[in-house]
Short mmCIF file of C-alpha atoms in Angstrom, two decimals:
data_model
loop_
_atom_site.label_atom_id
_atom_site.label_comp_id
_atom_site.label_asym_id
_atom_site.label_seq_id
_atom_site.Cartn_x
_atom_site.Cartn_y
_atom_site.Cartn_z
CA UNK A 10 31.59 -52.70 -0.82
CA UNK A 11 29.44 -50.54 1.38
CA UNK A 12 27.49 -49.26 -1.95
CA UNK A 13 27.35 -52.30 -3.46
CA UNK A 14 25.73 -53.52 0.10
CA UNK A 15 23.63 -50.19 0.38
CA UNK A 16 22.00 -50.48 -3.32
CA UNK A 17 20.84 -53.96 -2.47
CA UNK A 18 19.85 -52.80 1.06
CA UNK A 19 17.73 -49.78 -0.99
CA UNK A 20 16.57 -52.24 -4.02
CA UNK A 21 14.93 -54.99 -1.09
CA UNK A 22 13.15 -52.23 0.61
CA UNK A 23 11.67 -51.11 -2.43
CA UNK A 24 10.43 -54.41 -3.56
CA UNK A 25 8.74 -54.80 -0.11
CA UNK A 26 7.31 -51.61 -0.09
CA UNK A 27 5.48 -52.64 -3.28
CA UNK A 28 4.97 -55.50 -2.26
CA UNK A 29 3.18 -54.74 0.96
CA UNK A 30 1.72 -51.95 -1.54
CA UNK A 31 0.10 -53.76 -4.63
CA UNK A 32 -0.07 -57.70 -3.76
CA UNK A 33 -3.16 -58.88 -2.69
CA UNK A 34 -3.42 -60.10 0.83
CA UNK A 35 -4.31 -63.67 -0.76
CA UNK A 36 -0.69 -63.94 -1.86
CA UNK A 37 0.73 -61.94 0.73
CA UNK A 38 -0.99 -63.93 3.64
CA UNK A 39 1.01 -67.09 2.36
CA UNK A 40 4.51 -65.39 1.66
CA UNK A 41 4.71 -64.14 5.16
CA UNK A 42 3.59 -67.09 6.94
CA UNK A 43 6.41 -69.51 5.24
CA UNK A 44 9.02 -67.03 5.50
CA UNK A 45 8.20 -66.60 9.41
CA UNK A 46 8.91 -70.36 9.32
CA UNK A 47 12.00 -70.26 7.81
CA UNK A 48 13.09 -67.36 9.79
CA UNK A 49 12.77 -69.72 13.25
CA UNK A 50 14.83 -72.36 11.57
CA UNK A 51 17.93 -69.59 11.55
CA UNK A 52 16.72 -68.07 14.57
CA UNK A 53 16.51 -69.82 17.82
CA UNK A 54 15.42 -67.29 20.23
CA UNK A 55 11.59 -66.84 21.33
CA UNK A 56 10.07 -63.67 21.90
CA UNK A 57 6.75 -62.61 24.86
CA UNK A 58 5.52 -59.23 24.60
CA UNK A 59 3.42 -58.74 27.90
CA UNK A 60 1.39 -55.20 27.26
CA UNK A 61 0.52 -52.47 29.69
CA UNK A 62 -3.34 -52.85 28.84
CA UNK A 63 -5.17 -55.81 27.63
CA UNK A 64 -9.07 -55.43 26.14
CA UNK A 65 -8.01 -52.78 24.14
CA UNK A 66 -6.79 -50.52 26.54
CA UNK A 67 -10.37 -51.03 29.04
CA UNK A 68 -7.40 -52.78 32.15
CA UNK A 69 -3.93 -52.44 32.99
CA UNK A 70 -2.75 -55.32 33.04
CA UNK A 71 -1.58 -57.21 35.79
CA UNK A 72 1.40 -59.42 34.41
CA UNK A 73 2.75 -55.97 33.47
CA UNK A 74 2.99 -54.56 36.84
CA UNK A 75 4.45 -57.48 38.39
CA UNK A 76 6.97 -57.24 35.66
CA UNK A 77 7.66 -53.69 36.15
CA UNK A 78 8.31 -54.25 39.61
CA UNK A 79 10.06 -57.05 39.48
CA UNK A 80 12.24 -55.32 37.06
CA UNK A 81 13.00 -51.88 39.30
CA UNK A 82 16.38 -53.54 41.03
CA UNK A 83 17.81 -55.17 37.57
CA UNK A 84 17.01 -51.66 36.32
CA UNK A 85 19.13 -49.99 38.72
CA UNK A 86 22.02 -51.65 38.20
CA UNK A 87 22.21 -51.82 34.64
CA UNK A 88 19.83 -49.75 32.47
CA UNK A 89 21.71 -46.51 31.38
CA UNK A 90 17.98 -44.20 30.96
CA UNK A 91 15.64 -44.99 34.40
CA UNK A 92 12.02 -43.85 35.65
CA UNK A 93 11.50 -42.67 39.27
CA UNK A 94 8.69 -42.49 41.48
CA UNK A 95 7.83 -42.28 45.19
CA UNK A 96 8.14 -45.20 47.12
CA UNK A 97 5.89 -46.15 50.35
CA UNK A 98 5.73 -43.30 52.97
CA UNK A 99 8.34 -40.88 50.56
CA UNK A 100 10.73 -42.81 52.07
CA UNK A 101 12.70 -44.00 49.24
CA UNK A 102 12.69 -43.80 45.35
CA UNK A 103 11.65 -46.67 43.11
CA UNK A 104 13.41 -46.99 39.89
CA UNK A 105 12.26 -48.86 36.48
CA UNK A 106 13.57 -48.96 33.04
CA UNK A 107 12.88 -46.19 30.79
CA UNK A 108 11.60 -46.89 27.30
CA UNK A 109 13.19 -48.69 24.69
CA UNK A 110 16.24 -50.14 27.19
CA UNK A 111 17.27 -53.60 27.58
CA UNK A 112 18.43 -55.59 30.98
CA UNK A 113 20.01 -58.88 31.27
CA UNK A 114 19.26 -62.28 33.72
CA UNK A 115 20.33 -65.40 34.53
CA UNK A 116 17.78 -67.70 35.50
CA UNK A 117 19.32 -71.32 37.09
CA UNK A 118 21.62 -70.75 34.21
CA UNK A 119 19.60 -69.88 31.15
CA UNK A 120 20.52 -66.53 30.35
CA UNK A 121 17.48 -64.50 29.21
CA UNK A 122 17.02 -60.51 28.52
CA UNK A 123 14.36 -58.30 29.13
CA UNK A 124 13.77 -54.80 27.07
CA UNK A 125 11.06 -51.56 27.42
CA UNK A 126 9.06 -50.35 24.65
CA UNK A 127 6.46 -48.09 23.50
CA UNK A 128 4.09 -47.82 20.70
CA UNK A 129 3.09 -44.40 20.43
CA UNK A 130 -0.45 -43.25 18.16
CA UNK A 131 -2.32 -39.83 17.70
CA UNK A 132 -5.23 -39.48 18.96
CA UNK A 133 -7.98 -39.37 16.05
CA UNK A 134 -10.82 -37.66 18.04
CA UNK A 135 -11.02 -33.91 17.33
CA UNK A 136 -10.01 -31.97 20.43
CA UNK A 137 -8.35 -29.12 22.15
CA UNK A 138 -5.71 -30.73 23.58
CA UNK A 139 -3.78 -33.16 21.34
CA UNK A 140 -3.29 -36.53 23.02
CA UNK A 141 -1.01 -39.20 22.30
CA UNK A 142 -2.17 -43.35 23.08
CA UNK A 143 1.32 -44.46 24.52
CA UNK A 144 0.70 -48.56 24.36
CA UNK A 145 3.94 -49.68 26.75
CA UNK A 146 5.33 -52.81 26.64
CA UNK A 147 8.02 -55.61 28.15
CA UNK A 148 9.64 -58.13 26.02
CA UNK A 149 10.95 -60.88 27.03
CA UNK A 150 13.96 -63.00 24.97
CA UNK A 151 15.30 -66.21 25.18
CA UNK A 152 16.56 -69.01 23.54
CA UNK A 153 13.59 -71.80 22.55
CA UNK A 154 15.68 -75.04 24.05
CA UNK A 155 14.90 -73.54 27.86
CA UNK A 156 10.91 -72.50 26.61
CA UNK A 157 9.76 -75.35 29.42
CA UNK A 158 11.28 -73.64 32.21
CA UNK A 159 10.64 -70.29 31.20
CA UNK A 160 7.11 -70.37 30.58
CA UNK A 161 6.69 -72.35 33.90
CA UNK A 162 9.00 -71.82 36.66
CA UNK A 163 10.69 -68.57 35.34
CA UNK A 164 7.36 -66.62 34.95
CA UNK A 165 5.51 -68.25 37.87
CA UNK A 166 8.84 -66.46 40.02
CA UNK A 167 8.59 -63.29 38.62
CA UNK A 168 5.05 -62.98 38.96
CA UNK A 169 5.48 -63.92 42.68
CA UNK A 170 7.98 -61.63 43.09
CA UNK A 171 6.95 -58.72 41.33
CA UNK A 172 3.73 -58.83 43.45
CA UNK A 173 5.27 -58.92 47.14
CA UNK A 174 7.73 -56.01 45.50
CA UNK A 175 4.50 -54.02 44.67
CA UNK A 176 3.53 -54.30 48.25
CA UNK A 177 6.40 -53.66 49.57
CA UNK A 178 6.46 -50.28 48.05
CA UNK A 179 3.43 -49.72 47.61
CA UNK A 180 2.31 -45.76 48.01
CA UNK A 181 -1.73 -45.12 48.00
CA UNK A 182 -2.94 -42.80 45.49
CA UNK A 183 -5.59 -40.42 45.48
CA UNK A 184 -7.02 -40.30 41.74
CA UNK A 185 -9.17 -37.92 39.53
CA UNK A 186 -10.25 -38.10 36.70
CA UNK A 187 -9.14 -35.80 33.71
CA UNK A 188 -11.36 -37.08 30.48
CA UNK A 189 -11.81 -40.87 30.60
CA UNK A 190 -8.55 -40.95 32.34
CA UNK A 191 -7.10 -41.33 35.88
CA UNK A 192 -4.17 -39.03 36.70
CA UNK A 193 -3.26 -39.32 40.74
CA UNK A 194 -1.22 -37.94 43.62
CA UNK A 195 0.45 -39.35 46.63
CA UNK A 196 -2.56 -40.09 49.23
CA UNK A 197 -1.61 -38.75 52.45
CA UNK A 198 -4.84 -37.78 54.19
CA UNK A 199 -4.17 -38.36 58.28
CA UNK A 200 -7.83 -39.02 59.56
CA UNK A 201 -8.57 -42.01 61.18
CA UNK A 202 -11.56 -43.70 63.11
CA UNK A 203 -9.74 -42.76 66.27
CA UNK A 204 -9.79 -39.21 65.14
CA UNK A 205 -13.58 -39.19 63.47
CA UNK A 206 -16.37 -37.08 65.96
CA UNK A 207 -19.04 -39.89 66.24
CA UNK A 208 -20.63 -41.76 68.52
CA UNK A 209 -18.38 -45.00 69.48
CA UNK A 210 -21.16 -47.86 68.76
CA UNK A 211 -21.90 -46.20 65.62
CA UNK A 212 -17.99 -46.31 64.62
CA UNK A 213 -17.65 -50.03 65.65
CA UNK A 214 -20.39 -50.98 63.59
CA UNK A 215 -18.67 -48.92 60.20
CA UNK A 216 -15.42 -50.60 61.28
CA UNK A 217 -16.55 -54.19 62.04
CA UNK A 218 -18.47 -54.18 58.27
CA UNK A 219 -15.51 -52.71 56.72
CA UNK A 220 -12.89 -55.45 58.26
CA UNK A 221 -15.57 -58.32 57.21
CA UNK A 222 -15.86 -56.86 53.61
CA UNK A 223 -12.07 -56.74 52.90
CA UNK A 224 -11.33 -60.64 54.37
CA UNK A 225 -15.12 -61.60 52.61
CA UNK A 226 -13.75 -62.78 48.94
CA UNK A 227 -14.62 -66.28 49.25
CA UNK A 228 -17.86 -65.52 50.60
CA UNK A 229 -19.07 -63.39 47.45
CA UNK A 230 -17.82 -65.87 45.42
CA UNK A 231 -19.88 -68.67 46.43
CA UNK A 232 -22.81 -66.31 46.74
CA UNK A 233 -22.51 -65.15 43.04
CA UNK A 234 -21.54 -61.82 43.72
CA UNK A 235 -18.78 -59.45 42.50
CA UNK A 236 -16.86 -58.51 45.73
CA UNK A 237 -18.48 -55.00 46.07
CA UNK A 238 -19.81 -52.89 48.63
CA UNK A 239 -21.72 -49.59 48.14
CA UNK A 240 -21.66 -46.70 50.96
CA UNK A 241 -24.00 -43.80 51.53
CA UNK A 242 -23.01 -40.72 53.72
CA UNK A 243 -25.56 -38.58 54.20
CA UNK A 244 -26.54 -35.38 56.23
CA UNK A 245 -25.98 -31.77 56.40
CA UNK A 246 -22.74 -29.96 55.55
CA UNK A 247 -19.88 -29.80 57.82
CA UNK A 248 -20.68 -33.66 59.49
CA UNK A 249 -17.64 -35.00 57.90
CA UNK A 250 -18.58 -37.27 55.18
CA UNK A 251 -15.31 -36.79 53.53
CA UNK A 252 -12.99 -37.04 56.46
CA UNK A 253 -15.12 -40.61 57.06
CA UNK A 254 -14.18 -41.61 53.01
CA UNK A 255 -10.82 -41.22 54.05
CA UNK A 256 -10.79 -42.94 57.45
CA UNK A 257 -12.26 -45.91 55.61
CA UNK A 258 -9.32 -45.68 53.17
CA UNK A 259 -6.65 -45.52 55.57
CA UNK A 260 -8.34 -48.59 57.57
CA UNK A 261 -8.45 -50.46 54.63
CA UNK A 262 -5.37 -49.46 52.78
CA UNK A 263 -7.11 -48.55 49.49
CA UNK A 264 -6.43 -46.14 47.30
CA UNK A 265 -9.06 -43.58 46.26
CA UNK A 266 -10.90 -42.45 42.67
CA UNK A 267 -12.43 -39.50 43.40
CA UNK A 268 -15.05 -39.42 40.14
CA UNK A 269 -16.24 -36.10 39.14
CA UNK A 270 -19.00 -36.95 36.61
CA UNK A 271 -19.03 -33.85 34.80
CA UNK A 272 -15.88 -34.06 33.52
CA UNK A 273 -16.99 -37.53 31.85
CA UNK A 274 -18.70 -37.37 28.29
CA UNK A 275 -20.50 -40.29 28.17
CA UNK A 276 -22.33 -43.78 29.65
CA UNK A 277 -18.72 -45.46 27.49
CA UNK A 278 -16.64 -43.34 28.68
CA UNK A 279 -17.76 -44.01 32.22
CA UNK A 280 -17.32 -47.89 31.75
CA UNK A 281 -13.88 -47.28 30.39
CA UNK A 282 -13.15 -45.39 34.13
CA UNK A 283 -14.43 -48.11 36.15
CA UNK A 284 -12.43 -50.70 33.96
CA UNK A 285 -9.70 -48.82 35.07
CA UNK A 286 -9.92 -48.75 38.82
CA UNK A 287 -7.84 -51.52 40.29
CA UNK A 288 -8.56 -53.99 43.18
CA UNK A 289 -8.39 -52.71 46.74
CA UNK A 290 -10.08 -48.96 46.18
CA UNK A 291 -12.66 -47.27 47.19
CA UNK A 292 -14.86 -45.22 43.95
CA UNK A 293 -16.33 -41.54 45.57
CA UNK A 294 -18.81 -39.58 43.95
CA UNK A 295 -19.38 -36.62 46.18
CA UNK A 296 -22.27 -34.93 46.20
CA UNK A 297 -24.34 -37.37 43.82
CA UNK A 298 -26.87 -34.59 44.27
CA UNK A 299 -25.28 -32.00 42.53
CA UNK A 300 -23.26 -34.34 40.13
CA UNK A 301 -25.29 -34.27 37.14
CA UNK A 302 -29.75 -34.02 36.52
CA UNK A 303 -29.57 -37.64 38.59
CA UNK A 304 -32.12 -36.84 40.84
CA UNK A 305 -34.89 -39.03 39.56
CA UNK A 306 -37.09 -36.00 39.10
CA UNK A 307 -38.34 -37.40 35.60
CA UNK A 308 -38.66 -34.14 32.98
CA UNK A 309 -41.84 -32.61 32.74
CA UNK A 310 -43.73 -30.57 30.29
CA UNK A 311 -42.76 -26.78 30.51
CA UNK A 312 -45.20 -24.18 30.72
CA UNK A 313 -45.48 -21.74 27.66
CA UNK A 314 -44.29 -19.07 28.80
CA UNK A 315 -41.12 -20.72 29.97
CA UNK A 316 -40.40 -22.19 25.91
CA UNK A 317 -38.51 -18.93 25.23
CA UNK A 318 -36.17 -19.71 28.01
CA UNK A 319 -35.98 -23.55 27.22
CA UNK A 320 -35.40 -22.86 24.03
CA UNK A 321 -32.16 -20.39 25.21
CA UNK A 322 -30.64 -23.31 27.59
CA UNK A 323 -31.07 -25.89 24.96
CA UNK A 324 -29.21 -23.77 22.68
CA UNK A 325 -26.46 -23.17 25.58
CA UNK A 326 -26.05 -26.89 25.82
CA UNK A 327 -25.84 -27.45 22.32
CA UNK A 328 -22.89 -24.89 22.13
CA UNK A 329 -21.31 -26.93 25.32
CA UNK A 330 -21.59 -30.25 23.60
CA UNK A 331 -20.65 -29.24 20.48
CA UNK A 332 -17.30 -27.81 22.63
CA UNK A 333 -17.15 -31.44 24.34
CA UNK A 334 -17.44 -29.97 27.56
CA UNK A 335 -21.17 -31.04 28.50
CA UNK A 336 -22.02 -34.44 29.83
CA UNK A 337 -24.14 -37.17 28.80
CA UNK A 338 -24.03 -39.33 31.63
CA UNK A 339 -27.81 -41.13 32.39
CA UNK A 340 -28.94 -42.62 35.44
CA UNK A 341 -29.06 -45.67 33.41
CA UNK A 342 -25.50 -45.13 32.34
CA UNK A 343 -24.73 -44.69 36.31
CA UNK A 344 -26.76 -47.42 37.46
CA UNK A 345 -25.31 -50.22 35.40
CA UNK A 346 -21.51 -48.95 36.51
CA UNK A 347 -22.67 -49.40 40.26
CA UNK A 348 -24.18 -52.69 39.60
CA UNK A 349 -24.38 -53.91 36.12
CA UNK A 350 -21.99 -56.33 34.31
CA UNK A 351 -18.99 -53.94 34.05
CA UNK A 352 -19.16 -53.90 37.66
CA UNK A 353 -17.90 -57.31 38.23
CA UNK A 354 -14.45 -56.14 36.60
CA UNK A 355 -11.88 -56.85 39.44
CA UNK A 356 -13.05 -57.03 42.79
CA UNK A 357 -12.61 -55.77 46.57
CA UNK A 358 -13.91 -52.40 45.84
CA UNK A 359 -16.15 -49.63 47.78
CA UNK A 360 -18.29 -47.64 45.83
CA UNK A 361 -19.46 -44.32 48.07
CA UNK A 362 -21.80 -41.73 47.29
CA UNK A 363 -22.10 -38.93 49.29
CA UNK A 364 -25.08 -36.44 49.34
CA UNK A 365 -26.47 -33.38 52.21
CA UNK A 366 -29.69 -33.96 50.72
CA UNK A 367 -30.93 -37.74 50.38
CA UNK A 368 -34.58 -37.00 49.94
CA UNK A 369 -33.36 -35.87 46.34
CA UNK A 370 -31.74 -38.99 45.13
CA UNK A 371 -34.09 -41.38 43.09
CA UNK A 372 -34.73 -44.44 45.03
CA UNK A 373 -33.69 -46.70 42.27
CA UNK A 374 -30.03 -44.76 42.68
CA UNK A 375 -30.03 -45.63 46.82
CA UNK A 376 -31.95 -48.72 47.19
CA UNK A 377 -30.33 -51.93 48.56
CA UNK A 378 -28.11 -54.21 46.82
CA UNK A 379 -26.13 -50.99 45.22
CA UNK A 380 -26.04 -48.75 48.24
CA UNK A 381 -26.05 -51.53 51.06
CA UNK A 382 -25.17 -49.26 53.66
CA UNK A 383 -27.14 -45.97 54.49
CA UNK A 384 -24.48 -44.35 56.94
CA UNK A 385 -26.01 -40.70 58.59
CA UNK A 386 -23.76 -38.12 59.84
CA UNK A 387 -25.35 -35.85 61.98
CA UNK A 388 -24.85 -33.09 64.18
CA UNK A 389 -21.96 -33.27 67.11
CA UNK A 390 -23.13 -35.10 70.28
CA UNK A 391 -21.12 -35.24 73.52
CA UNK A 392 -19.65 -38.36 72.47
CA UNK A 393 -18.02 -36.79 69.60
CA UNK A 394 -17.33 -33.63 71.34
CA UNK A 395 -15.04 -35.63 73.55
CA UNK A 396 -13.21 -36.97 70.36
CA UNK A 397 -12.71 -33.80 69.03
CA UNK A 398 -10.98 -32.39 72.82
CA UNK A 399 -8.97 -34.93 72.86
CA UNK A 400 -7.85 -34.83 69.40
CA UNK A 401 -7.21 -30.52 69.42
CA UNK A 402 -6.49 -30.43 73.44
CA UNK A 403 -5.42 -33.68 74.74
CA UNK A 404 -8.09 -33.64 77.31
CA UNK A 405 -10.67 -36.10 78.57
CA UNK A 406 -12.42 -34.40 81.19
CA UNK A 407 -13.11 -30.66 82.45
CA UNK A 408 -15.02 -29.07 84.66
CA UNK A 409 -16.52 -27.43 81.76
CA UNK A 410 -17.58 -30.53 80.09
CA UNK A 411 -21.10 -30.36 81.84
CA UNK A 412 -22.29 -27.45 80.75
CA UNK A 413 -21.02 -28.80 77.17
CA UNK A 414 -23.27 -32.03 77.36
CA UNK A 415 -26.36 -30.17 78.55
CA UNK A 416 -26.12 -27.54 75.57
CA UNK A 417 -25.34 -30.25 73.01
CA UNK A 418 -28.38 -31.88 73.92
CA UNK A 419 -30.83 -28.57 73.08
CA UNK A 420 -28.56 -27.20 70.32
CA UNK A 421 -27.68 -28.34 66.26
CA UNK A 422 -24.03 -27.85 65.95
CA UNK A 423 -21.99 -29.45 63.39
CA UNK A 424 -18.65 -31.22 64.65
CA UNK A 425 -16.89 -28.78 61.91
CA UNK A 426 -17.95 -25.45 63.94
CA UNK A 427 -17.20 -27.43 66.99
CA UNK A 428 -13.53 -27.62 66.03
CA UNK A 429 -13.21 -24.44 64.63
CA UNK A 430 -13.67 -23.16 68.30
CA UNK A 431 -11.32 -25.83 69.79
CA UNK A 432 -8.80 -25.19 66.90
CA UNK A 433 -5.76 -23.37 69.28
CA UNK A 434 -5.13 -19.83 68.03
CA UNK A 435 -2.14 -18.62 70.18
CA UNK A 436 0.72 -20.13 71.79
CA UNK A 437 -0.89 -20.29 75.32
CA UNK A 438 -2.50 -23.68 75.16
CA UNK A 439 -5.13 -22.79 78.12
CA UNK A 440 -7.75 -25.76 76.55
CA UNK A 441 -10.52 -23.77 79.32
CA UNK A 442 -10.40 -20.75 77.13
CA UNK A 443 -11.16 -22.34 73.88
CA UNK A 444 -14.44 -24.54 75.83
CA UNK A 445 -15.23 -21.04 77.03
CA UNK A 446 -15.64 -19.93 73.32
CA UNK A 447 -18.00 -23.24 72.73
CA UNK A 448 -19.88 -22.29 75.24
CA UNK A 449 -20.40 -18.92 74.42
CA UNK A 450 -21.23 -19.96 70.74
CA UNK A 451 -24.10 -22.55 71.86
CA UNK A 452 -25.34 -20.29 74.51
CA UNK A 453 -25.79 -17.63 71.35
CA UNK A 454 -27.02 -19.84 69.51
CA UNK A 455 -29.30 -21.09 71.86
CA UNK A 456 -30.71 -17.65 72.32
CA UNK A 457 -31.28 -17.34 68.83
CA UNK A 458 -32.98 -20.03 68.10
CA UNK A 459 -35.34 -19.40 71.49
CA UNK A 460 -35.97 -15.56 69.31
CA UNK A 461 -36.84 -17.54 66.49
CA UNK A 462 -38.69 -19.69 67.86
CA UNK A 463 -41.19 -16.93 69.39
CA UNK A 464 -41.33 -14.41 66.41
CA UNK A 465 -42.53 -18.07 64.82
CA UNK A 466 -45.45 -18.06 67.92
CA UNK A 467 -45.80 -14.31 66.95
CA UNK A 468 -46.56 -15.11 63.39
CA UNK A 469 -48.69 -17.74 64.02
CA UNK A 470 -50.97 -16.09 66.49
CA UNK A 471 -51.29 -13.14 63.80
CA UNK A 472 -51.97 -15.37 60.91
CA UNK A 473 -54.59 -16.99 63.30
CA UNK A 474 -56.42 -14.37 64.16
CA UNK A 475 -56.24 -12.94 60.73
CA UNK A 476 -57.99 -15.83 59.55
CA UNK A 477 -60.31 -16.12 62.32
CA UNK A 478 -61.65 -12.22 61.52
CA UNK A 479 -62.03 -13.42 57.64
CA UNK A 480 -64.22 -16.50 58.81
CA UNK A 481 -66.43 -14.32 60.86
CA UNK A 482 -66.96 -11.61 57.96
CA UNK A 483 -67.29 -14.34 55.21
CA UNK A 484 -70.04 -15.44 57.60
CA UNK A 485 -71.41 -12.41 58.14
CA UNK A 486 -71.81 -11.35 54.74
CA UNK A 487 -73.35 -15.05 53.43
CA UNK A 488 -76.22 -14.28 56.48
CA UNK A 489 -77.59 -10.57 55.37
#
């Protein structure tokens, strides 16, 4: 029996196979759709496949994270093969099906089952490493009498719940990018506003237009605008531009893309990241400066003697690209993913560049409308000296403090070299000692820059009289 079953088993396959083979797609077209027909009459159940990523693969897809989520406690219980991952605060783990498994529910009596999958494709770029597309999907089963209530009420629940789940457990992520795609770790960064070295109007004002852009969807909505905001910190190094990036995360509760656009191949490939990014985040590009040639410095003629080296770096690059390792990322390409159609993908995000030198960045890049708010950070005043002792010391007033202010005033210090001093070295805790190291650091400084500043006068006054004794020979010499 069981070879009389497997020959017929072997012969139908065969058939198909040439079927699917040598038929035309004219006769096969037909065949297939009346035999799907038939197959419903015998089969009563209906079948939803809700995909990881919709557009191929440009967004995750939402239904598919609510469904995930709502998933992780039916998963627990009776999948046999589960996932884990970090919950909120690494305070718990969060469970959801593996592939290919199956989990059953009962929905106001309709029973209804629910089962993982994965489609899995090579790659068919050439490249070192050998990726794998891994398309993920839910299914969801159930019998076609109860289709009413399951495409209404059933899925309208589990939407509702898988969201507040998400929530609930939801950790922030810090993301990179690796290619034209985001891999991430646990975002745990502890800075705060209350923590940032500023001056306290100047933080008010950054908070106060960060709470009115989060609760401001409605508004940019009936203004026409996708719900975006662009940011950019500038000023010299050590001012803390990216201890501000993550203040404004942790105020917001966003997660953060940090983009590094030399790892990214092309103006595509760039779209396809910011496709990516979800709702509620904040997109960083530090130092747009040194990024990529974005500087609006348009390329000019080179001199003759410099083709011989040209020619050598343009043969350089063409070894890089050829490796897929160089970039081809335009300010056009950039300018369009602040502000251009692809923009308006999702909503509620910041966009913030950060630069130590803004003088370099081509107006078009800065202007307003895609960087809305110009936000220096400058050297530590006394304001943001007191932040900083209270932060390292607990302190909010010494007799020492004085002196501070009055040096502050003359002296360019960055809050970074302020808290290096105030950072406690030994087990003593005497805060006095550690404002006696400030002090002596500004007071050196202070004397340095008061050398400076008179082998400058001596330089002058040589360079003056120098050309004063020139004038008077050129003179001289015209007369006889």
């Amino acid at each position: 029996m069981f070879t009389y079953i497997g020959s017929i088993i072997a012969s139908f396959m065969f058939f198909w196979a040439i079927f699917q083979q040598y038929f035309p797609y004219q006769l096969r077209n037909p065949i297939e759709k009346y035999s799907q027909r038939l197959l419903t009459l015998v089969y009563p159940y209906i079948q939803i496949t809700f995909h990881e990523f919709t557009g191929e693969r440009l967004m995750r897809s939402e239904a598919y994270s609510a469904i995930e989520n709502y998933l992780s406690s039916k998963a627990s219980t009776q999948a046999k093969r589960l996932k884990a991952d970090i919950g909120k605060n690494n305070q718990s783990l969060v469970l959801s099906m593996d592939d290919h498994e199956e989990v059953a529910e009962e929905f106001n009596g309709i029973k209804l089952w629910w089962a993982s999958g994965k489609n899995v494709m090579k790659s068919q770029s050439l490249s070192l490493n050998h990726m794998t597309d891994e398309k993920r999907y839910y299914k969801l089963t159930f019998h076609k009498f109860h289709r009413d209530m399951i495409l209404g009420t059933y899925l309208n629940y589990v939407m509702k719940e898988g969201k507040a789940i998400k929530f609930k457990n939801r950790q922030r992520r810090l993301y990179t990018n690796n290619g034209s795609y985001w891999s991430h770790v646990v975002f745990e960064h502890p800075a705060t506003f209350q923590t940032l070295a500023m001056e306290p109007e100047e933080k008010e004002t950054i908070i106060d237009d960060l709470t009115t852009f989060s609760k401001a969807g409605e508004f940019y909505a009936r203004i026409g605008r996708a719900w975006k905001r662009g940011y950019l910190l500038y000023g010299p190094p050590g001012t803390g531009k990216s201890t501000m990036i993550a203040a404004m995360a942790n105020l917001l509760g966003y997660d953060l893309y940090d983009l590094e656009l030399t790892n990214v191949k092309d103006n595509t490939e760039l779209r396809k990241l910011l496709i990516e990014t979800s709702s509620k985040s904040i997109i960083v590009i530090e130092d747009i400066d040194c990024s990529l040639d974005l500087t609006g410095k348009r390329k000019k003629k080179k001199e003759k003697k410099e083709e011989d080296e040209e020619k050598d770096h343009r043969k350089k690059q063409g070894e890089e690209e050829s490796d897929g390792r160089s970039s081809k990322v335009t300010l056009s390409g950039l300018l369009n993913f602040i502000d251009g159609l692809w923009s308006a993908c999702g909503g509620e995000r910041l966009i913030v560049f950060t630069t130590n030198y803004v003088e370099k960045l081509d107006p078009a890049l800065v202007r307003k409308g895609r960087m809305d708010k110009h936000i220096e950070l400058s050297y530590c005043g006394f304001e943001a000296f007191k932040v900083l002792a209270k932060n390292y010391h607990r302190i909010e007033s010494h007799p020492l403090f004085g002196t501070i202010c009055e040096l502050l005033k003359e002296i360019k210090i960055t809050p970074a070299e302020v808290a290096e001093h105030l950072m406690p070295k030994s087990s003593s805790g005497d805060a006095g000692l550690y404002l006696k190291s400030l002090i002596q650091a500004l007071e050196l400084a202070k004397e340095e820059a008061r050398l400076r500043s008179e082998e400058d006068a001596r330089k002058t006054e040589e360079l003056s009289k120098q050309d004063s004794h020139w004038t008077e020979n050129g003179f001289v010499s015209h007369s006889s």
